[in-house]
Structures are given as structure tokens and as C-alpha cells.
Amino acid sequence: MRIGIIAPACPLDPALVDRLTALSGSRAELVVDPQCFLSDGHFAGNDETRTGALIAMANDASIDAIWFARGGYGACRIAEAAIKGMGEAARTKRWLGYSDAGFLLAGLYARGIGHVAHGPMPADLARTGGDAAIARALDWLVDGKASGVESSGAEAIGLSPPLTGARPRQLAFNLTVFGRLLGTPLQPVMTDHVLSIEEVSEHLYAIDRNFFHLTANPAVRSVAGIRLGRVTDVPDNDREFEATPEEIARHWCEKSGIPWLGRADIGHDAQNKVIAFG
């Protein structure tokens, strides 16, 4: 199996490549596009370069899966153009990433391109416990194994009737990324999906504001329910916001009539699980 690694946002640290290759072993050949190491201000190459590299890898029939290198910022600048340039070869691939890569995951899923999942990326190898995160990602990319994949079973997430016993379709995003893609051509169909949301490095009042925005969206109100992943590295504010992330999520679910389905095992950390869309 050949797994292509591409950087739609910020550059990948070249020092991680040897470790990634060692961890993949004989299970897969990692094809790291040189674009991953370019630098153009904030980005791994300018918009045109990143778009072209992504289209070329997507349309390469010898590549079985595409693994987004890391998050940061930049995928939204190229997502529409890149997806428009993808042909039939892109539809057979697995696609894995999270954070800023959510813009691409959403757009791919909206158009039925490939098998899409939220999960660990190569840059996570730099985190404490990163080896396990990479192994979990490879389990899904190579074998599609359920091991390490966030369950969609009703018994795992406390679904209420009429979903009890069902295996609902799923979506997973970073809260800020998800809020920004709503109302754009990247927005996927969400009806009857369980939506899992995680966040990092945002003030609690900003998390509250983002939940107001997303739960007011008519498409989001069609979901089967919302789960909250980990919310980490919350900055201090000059005036304390007296609600926890879970209390915020529960409040807006209740106010909007969206079922609250508990917690999800995802986040900006090495414990981040894989949630396959659909």
C-alpha cells in the first residue's frame, strides 16, 4: 500500500520523516511530497503550489490513501479549487486528518470523494505518546481496522430512542474550523449524523459564541446529536467565564433542541481517535 503525505496548510518538520517511515515498516510505503517542506510565509508553499500538489497526489492512481501532514492554517484557501480538480482516482482513496484539514475533509465528504476520517496526522509524532497516535492512524489507513476507531455504536455514546441500537453516520471537526465552513460550498450534508466537536486554545467565551453559531444553523439542527471531545489549552480571560466546555455544549444543545450525546474521545492530542465519516 502507498500512502501519500501532503501539506495543505503549514510545513511538516523533515526530522519526523525517518521516524514515520520506521513506524510504517513493511505495512505501507510513505510517499512524502516535497511540497510538505516548502515555506512561503505561513504556508507550505503558496496557494497555487499547494493546490497543484494536492490535485496531483489525489489523481495519482498509484496512491491508495492520502494523509494530511499537519494542521495550522491554510486548507480553506485551496480546498474548493483542489477538490474541483480531482478525478476518479481520488474517489478510491482513504483520506485522514483533523484540525485545519477539516475544511478538506468536509468538502470531500460533501462530494462523495473517497473514504474520509478525522484522526491523527504525521505531525502528531512530535507529541508525547505520538508513536501510538501514528500506529492508530496506520491501522485505519492500511487495514481499516476498528481497533482505535471511535465507536459509533449506541451503547458507547448513550444514544436515546429512536437511535438506540442503530449505527448512526458520523462527522467530526474542530469547533472553529467547523463554524467557518458552515454556509460555504464545503459544508457537508449533516442530517441524522452524530457530530463530534473538539477545540484547542480558545477562550471559553469564544467557545460559547461558536456553539451559539453552529447550533443556530438549520443544517446542524438536523443532526442526530452532538458529542464533545476534549477542549484543551483554554487561555485565561480577564473576567472568568463561569461555565465548563461541557456545560456550554449542553446549554446550546438544549436551547436548540439538538440531542446531547455525551463525550467523544477526540482532541488536539496523541489520544485523538479516528472517526470515519458516514
GROMACS .gro file of C-alpha atoms in nm:
model
  278
    1MET     CA    1   0.000   0.000   0.000
    2ARG     CA    2   0.119   0.352  -0.082
    3ILE     CA    3   0.020   0.640   0.145
    4GLY     CA    4   0.077   0.991   0.015
    5ILE     CA    5   0.157   1.268   0.263
    6ILE     CA    6   0.067   1.623   0.161
    7ALA     CA    7   0.064   1.956   0.348
    8PRO     CA    8  -0.236   2.175   0.258
    9ALA     CA    9  -0.154   2.426   0.532
   10CYS     CA   10   0.180   2.456   0.715
   11PRO     CA   11   0.510   2.271   0.654
   12LEU     CA   12   0.598   1.934   0.804
   13ASP     CA   13   0.915   1.902   1.011
   14PRO     CA   14   1.156   1.696   0.793
   15ALA     CA   15   1.306   1.542   1.108
   16LEU     CA   16   0.986   1.338   1.156
   17VAL     CA   17   1.006   1.153   0.824
   18ASP     CA   18   1.258   0.886   0.925
   19ARG     CA   19   1.059   0.803   1.237
   20LEU     CA   20   0.736   0.788   1.037
   21THR     CA   21   0.896   0.554   0.786
   22ALA     CA   22   1.025   0.329   1.062
   23LEU     CA   23   0.682   0.311   1.225
   24SER     CA   24   0.510   0.224   0.898
   25GLY     CA   25   0.762  -0.057   0.840
   26SER     CA   26   0.654  -0.306   0.577
   27ARG     CA   27   0.286  -0.218   0.616
   28ALA     CA   28   0.296   0.077   0.379
   29GLU     CA   29   0.520   0.287   0.161
   30LEU     CA   30   0.503   0.650   0.265
   31VAL     CA   31   0.525   0.891  -0.029
   32VAL     CA   32   0.607   1.230   0.118
   33ASP     CA   33   0.552   1.505  -0.136
   34PRO     CA   34   0.845   1.754  -0.136
   35GLN     CA   35   0.582   2.027  -0.112
   36CYS     CA   36   0.550   1.935   0.257
   37PHE     CA   37   0.883   2.103   0.327
   38LEU     CA   38   0.834   2.426   0.134
   39SER     CA   39   0.798   2.758   0.313
   40ASP     CA   40   0.611   3.060   0.184
   41GLY     CA   41   0.543   3.282   0.481
   42HIS     CA   42   0.298   3.090   0.699
   43PHE     CA   43   0.234   2.820   0.440
   44ALA     CA   44   0.397   2.509   0.292
   45GLY     CA   45   0.427   2.680  -0.045
   46ASN     CA   46   0.193   2.938  -0.192
   47ASP     CA   47  -0.172   2.863  -0.264
   48GLU     CA   48  -0.109   2.763  -0.626
   49THR     CA   49   0.172   2.525  -0.529
   50ARG     CA   50  -0.027   2.360  -0.251
   51THR     CA   51  -0.333   2.325  -0.474
   52GLY     CA   52  -0.135   2.169  -0.757
   53ALA     CA   53   0.045   1.925  -0.530
   54LEU     CA   54  -0.280   1.809  -0.372
   55ILE     CA   55  -0.454   1.763  -0.707
   56ALA     CA   56  -0.158   1.569  -0.847
   57MET     CA   57  -0.149   1.334  -0.549
   58ALA     CA   58  -0.528   1.291  -0.547
   59ASN     CA   59  -0.525   1.195  -0.916
   60ASP     CA   60  -0.231   0.956  -0.886
   61ALA     CA   61  -0.383   0.609  -0.916
   62SER     CA   62  -0.074   0.452  -0.756
   63ILE     CA   63  -0.152   0.628  -0.426
   64ASP     CA   64  -0.401   0.435  -0.212
   65ALA     CA   65  -0.453   0.686   0.068
   66ILE     CA   66  -0.376   1.049   0.146
   67TRP     CA   67  -0.263   1.153   0.491
   68PHE     CA   68  -0.264   1.524   0.565
   69ALA     CA   69   0.070   1.616   0.719
   70ARG     CA   70  -0.045   1.861   0.985
   71GLY     CA   71  -0.287   2.136   1.071
   72GLY     CA   72  -0.215   2.502   1.130
   73TYR     CA   73  -0.393   2.723   0.879
   74GLY     CA   74  -0.428   2.726   0.502
   75ALA     CA   75  -0.654   2.443   0.381
   76CYS     CA   76  -0.957   2.671   0.337
   77ARG     CA   77  -0.761   2.882   0.087
   78ILE     CA   78  -0.720   2.589  -0.153
   79ALA     CA   79  -0.998   2.341  -0.072
   80GLU     CA   80  -1.256   2.433  -0.336
   81ALA     CA   81  -1.007   2.460  -0.621
   82ALA     CA   82  -0.829   2.139  -0.523
   83ILE     CA   83  -1.149   1.936  -0.497
   84LYS     CA   84  -1.272   2.066  -0.833
   85GLY     CA   85  -0.952   1.935  -0.990
   86MET     CA   86  -0.988   1.580  -0.855
   87GLY     CA   87  -1.077   1.290  -1.085
   88GLU     CA   88  -1.185   0.931  -1.042
   89ALA     CA   89  -0.863   0.819  -0.873
   90ALA     CA   90  -0.942   1.043  -0.576
   91ARG     CA   91  -1.269   0.857  -0.516
   92THR     CA   92  -1.099   0.529  -0.429
   93LYS     CA   93  -0.867   0.669  -0.162
   94ARG     CA   94  -0.880   0.694   0.214
   95TRP     CA   95  -0.825   1.046   0.348
   96LEU     CA   96  -0.715   1.118   0.705
   97GLY     CA   97  -0.652   1.432   0.907
   98TYR     CA   98  -0.807   1.675   1.154
   99SER     CA   99  -0.789   2.035   1.273
  100ASP     CA  100  -0.739   2.269   0.974
  101ALA     CA  101  -0.764   1.968   0.740
  102GLY     CA  102  -1.133   1.960   0.837
  103PHE     CA  103  -1.203   2.205   0.555
  104LEU     CA  104  -1.088   1.941   0.306
  105LEU     CA  105  -1.250   1.650   0.488
  106ALA     CA  106  -1.584   1.833   0.480
  107GLY     CA  107  -1.560   1.918   0.111
  108LEU     CA  108  -1.453   1.566   0.015
  109TYR     CA  109  -1.735   1.409   0.213
  110ALA     CA  110  -1.987   1.655   0.070
  111ARG     CA  111  -1.898   1.534  -0.280
  112GLY     CA  112  -1.869   1.164  -0.202
  113ILE     CA  113  -1.497   1.159  -0.274
  114GLY     CA  114  -1.319   0.866  -0.110
  115HIS     CA  115  -1.340   0.738   0.247
  116VAL     CA  116  -1.285   1.026   0.486
  117ALA     CA  117  -1.188   1.021   0.854
  118HIS     CA  118  -1.089   1.255   1.136
  119GLY     CA  119  -0.776   1.124   1.306
  120PRO     CA  120  -0.404   1.160   1.386
  121MET     CA  121  -0.162   1.318   1.141
  122PRO     CA  122   0.214   1.277   1.087
  123ALA     CA  123   0.294   1.593   1.286
  124ASP     CA  124   0.141   1.426   1.593
  125LEU     CA  125   0.456   1.215   1.613
  126ALA     CA  126   0.617   1.516   1.783
  127ARG     CA  127   0.368   1.492   2.072
  128THR     CA  128   0.422   1.283   2.385
  129GLY     CA  129   0.268   0.946   2.301
  130GLY     CA  130   0.287   1.024   1.930
  131ASP     CA  131   0.401   0.673   1.833
  132ALA     CA  132   0.066   0.532   1.946
  133ALA     CA  133  -0.122   0.801   1.756
  134ILE     CA  134   0.064   0.716   1.436
  135ALA     CA  135   0.001   0.345   1.485
  136ARG     CA  136  -0.370   0.416   1.532
  137ALA     CA  137  -0.379   0.619   1.212
  138LEU     CA  138  -0.197   0.348   1.016
  139ASP     CA  139  -0.442   0.087   1.143
  140TRP     CA  140  -0.719   0.278   0.970
  141LEU     CA  141  -0.527   0.390   0.661
  142VAL     CA  142  -0.384   0.046   0.585
  143ASP     CA  143  -0.633  -0.203   0.720
  144GLY     CA  144  -0.948  -0.012   0.807
  145LYS     CA  145  -0.932  -0.179   1.146
  146ALA     CA  146  -1.192  -0.098   1.408
  147SER     CA  147  -0.918  -0.106   1.675
  148GLY     CA  148  -0.861   0.250   1.787
  149VAL     CA  149  -1.155   0.380   1.585
  150GLU     CA  150  -1.407   0.583   1.781
  151SER     CA  151  -1.721   0.369   1.815
  152SER     CA  152  -2.044   0.482   1.655
  153GLY     CA  153  -2.246   0.222   1.844
  154ALA     CA  154  -2.536   0.345   2.055
  155GLU     CA  155  -2.405   0.158   2.359
  156ALA     CA  156  -2.083   0.363   2.352
  157ILE     CA  157  -2.234   0.709   2.332
  158GLY     CA  158  -2.559   0.682   2.523
  159LEU     CA  159  -2.795   0.741   2.234
  160SER     CA  160  -3.161   0.778   2.314
  161PRO     CA  161  -3.453   0.641   2.111
  162PRO     CA  162  -3.511   0.632   1.819
  163LEU     CA  163  -3.135   0.583   1.765
  164THR     CA  164  -3.082   0.313   2.026
  165GLY     CA  165  -2.937   0.006   1.859
  166ALA     CA  166  -2.854   0.197   1.541
  167ARG     CA  167  -2.511   0.275   1.399
  168PRO     CA  168  -2.555   0.639   1.303
  169ARG     CA  169  -2.342   0.814   1.049
  170GLN     CA  170  -2.070   1.035   1.193
  171LEU     CA  171  -1.882   1.360   1.141
  172ALA     CA  172  -1.601   1.511   1.349
  173PHE     CA  173  -1.443   1.856   1.341
  174ASN     CA  174  -1.254   2.119   1.530
  175LEU     CA  175  -1.512   2.370   1.655
  176THR     CA  176  -1.358   2.681   1.498
  177VAL     CA  177  -1.295   2.511   1.164
  178PHE     CA  178  -1.648   2.372   1.155
  179GLY     CA  179  -1.801   2.709   1.231
  180ARG     CA  180  -1.605   2.873   0.949
  181LEU     CA  181  -1.708   2.618   0.684
  182LEU     CA  182  -2.081   2.642   0.759
  183GLY     CA  183  -2.262   2.819   0.475
  184THR     CA  184  -1.978   2.759   0.228
  185PRO     CA  185  -1.963   2.507  -0.061
  186LEU     CA  186  -1.756   2.285   0.169
  187GLN     CA  187  -2.047   2.225   0.407
  188PRO     CA  188  -2.149   1.857   0.405
  189VAL     CA  189  -2.494   1.707   0.449
  190MET     CA  190  -2.540   1.651   0.821
  191THR     CA  191  -2.889   1.506   0.854
  192ASP     CA  192  -2.901   1.219   1.103
  193HIS     CA  193  -2.525   1.228   1.164
  194VAL     CA  194  -2.366   1.227   1.507
  195LEU     CA  195  -2.145   1.536   1.516
  196SER     CA  196  -1.834   1.527   1.737
  197ILE     CA  197  -1.660   1.855   1.815
  198GLU     CA  198  -1.323   1.933   1.979
  199GLU     CA  199  -1.131   2.254   2.042
  200VAL     CA  200  -0.792   2.388   2.145
  201SER     CA  201  -0.652   2.726   2.253
  202GLU     CA  202  -0.980   2.919   2.256
  203HIS     CA  203  -1.126   3.128   2.537
  204LEU     CA  204  -1.440   2.988   2.698
  205TYR     CA  205  -1.646   3.286   2.584
  206ALA     CA  206  -1.532   3.217   2.224
  207ILE     CA  207  -1.633   2.853   2.262
  208ASP     CA  208  -1.975   2.967   2.384
  209ARG     CA  209  -2.009   3.207   2.090
  210ASN     CA  210  -1.910   2.936   1.842
  211PHE     CA  211  -2.164   2.694   1.989
  212PHE     CA  212  -2.433   2.964   1.957
  213HIS     CA  213  -2.344   3.000   1.591
  214LEU     CA  214  -2.331   2.634   1.497
  215THR     CA  215  -2.640   2.525   1.690
  216ALA     CA  216  -2.842   2.804   1.525
  217ASN     CA  217  -2.760   2.668   1.179
  218PRO     CA  218  -3.057   2.481   1.024
  219ALA     CA  219  -2.833   2.210   0.879
  220VAL     CA  220  -2.671   2.147   1.215
  221ARG     CA  221  -3.015   2.122   1.375
  222SER     CA  222  -3.078   1.820   1.151
  223VAL     CA  223  -2.801   1.614   1.317
  224ALA     CA  224  -2.878   1.311   1.531
  225GLY     CA  225  -2.690   1.471   1.816
  226ILE     CA  226  -2.367   1.636   1.931
  227ARG     CA  227  -2.077   1.491   2.127
  228LEU     CA  228  -1.799   1.698   2.279
  229GLY     CA  229  -1.437   1.593   2.250
  230ARG     CA  230  -1.156   1.736   2.457
  231VAL     CA  231  -1.123   2.112   2.494
  232THR     CA  232  -0.762   2.189   2.585
  233ASP     CA  233  -0.520   2.475   2.648
  234VAL     CA  234  -0.801   2.719   2.727
  235PRO     CA  235  -0.646   3.066   2.782
  236ASP     CA  236  -0.724   3.267   3.093
  237ASN     CA  237  -0.952   3.565   3.050
  238ASP     CA  238  -0.960   3.891   3.248
  239ARG     CA  239  -1.315   3.804   3.355
  240GLU     CA  240  -1.387   3.444   3.442
  241PHE     CA  241  -1.643   3.264   3.227
  242GLU     CA  242  -1.826   3.054   3.481
  243ALA     CA  243  -1.915   2.751   3.270
  244THR     CA  244  -1.715   2.446   3.166
  245PRO     CA  245  -1.690   2.340   2.800
  246GLU     CA  246  -1.936   2.059   2.866
  247GLU     CA  247  -2.181   2.296   3.032
  248ILE     CA  248  -2.153   2.526   2.732
  249ALA     CA  249  -2.220   2.244   2.486
  250ARG     CA  250  -2.511   2.110   2.691
  251HIS     CA  251  -2.664   2.458   2.718
  252TRP     CA  252  -2.667   2.520   2.344
  253CYS     CA  253  -2.786   2.168   2.263
  254GLU     CA  254  -3.080   2.213   2.499
  255LYS     CA  255  -3.158   2.561   2.368
  256SER     CA  256  -3.152   2.447   2.004
  257GLY     CA  257  -3.324   2.112   2.050
  258ILE     CA  258  -3.020   1.912   1.939
  259PRO     CA  259  -2.973   1.588   2.137
  260TRP     CA  260  -2.672   1.590   2.370
  261LEU     CA  261  -2.489   1.258   2.333
  262GLY     CA  262  -2.205   1.293   2.579
  263ARG     CA  263  -1.829   1.294   2.527
  264ALA     CA  264  -1.613   1.184   2.234
  265ASP     CA  265  -1.255   1.058   2.255
  266ILE     CA  266  -1.104   1.312   2.016
  267GLY     CA  267  -0.888   1.621   2.061
  268HIS     CA  268  -0.566   1.801   1.974
  269ASP     CA  269  -0.352   1.538   2.146
  270ALA     CA  270  -0.191   1.200   2.099
  271GLN     CA  271  -0.504   1.026   2.235
  272ASN     CA  272  -0.708   1.152   1.940
  273LYS     CA  273  -0.915   0.865   1.799
  274VAL     CA  274  -1.021   0.801   1.440
  275ILE     CA  275  -1.379   0.884   1.348
  276ALA     CA  276  -1.471   0.772   0.999
  277PHE     CA  277  -1.726   0.996   0.828
  278GLY     CA  278  -2.052   0.839   0.721
   0.00000   0.00000   0.00000
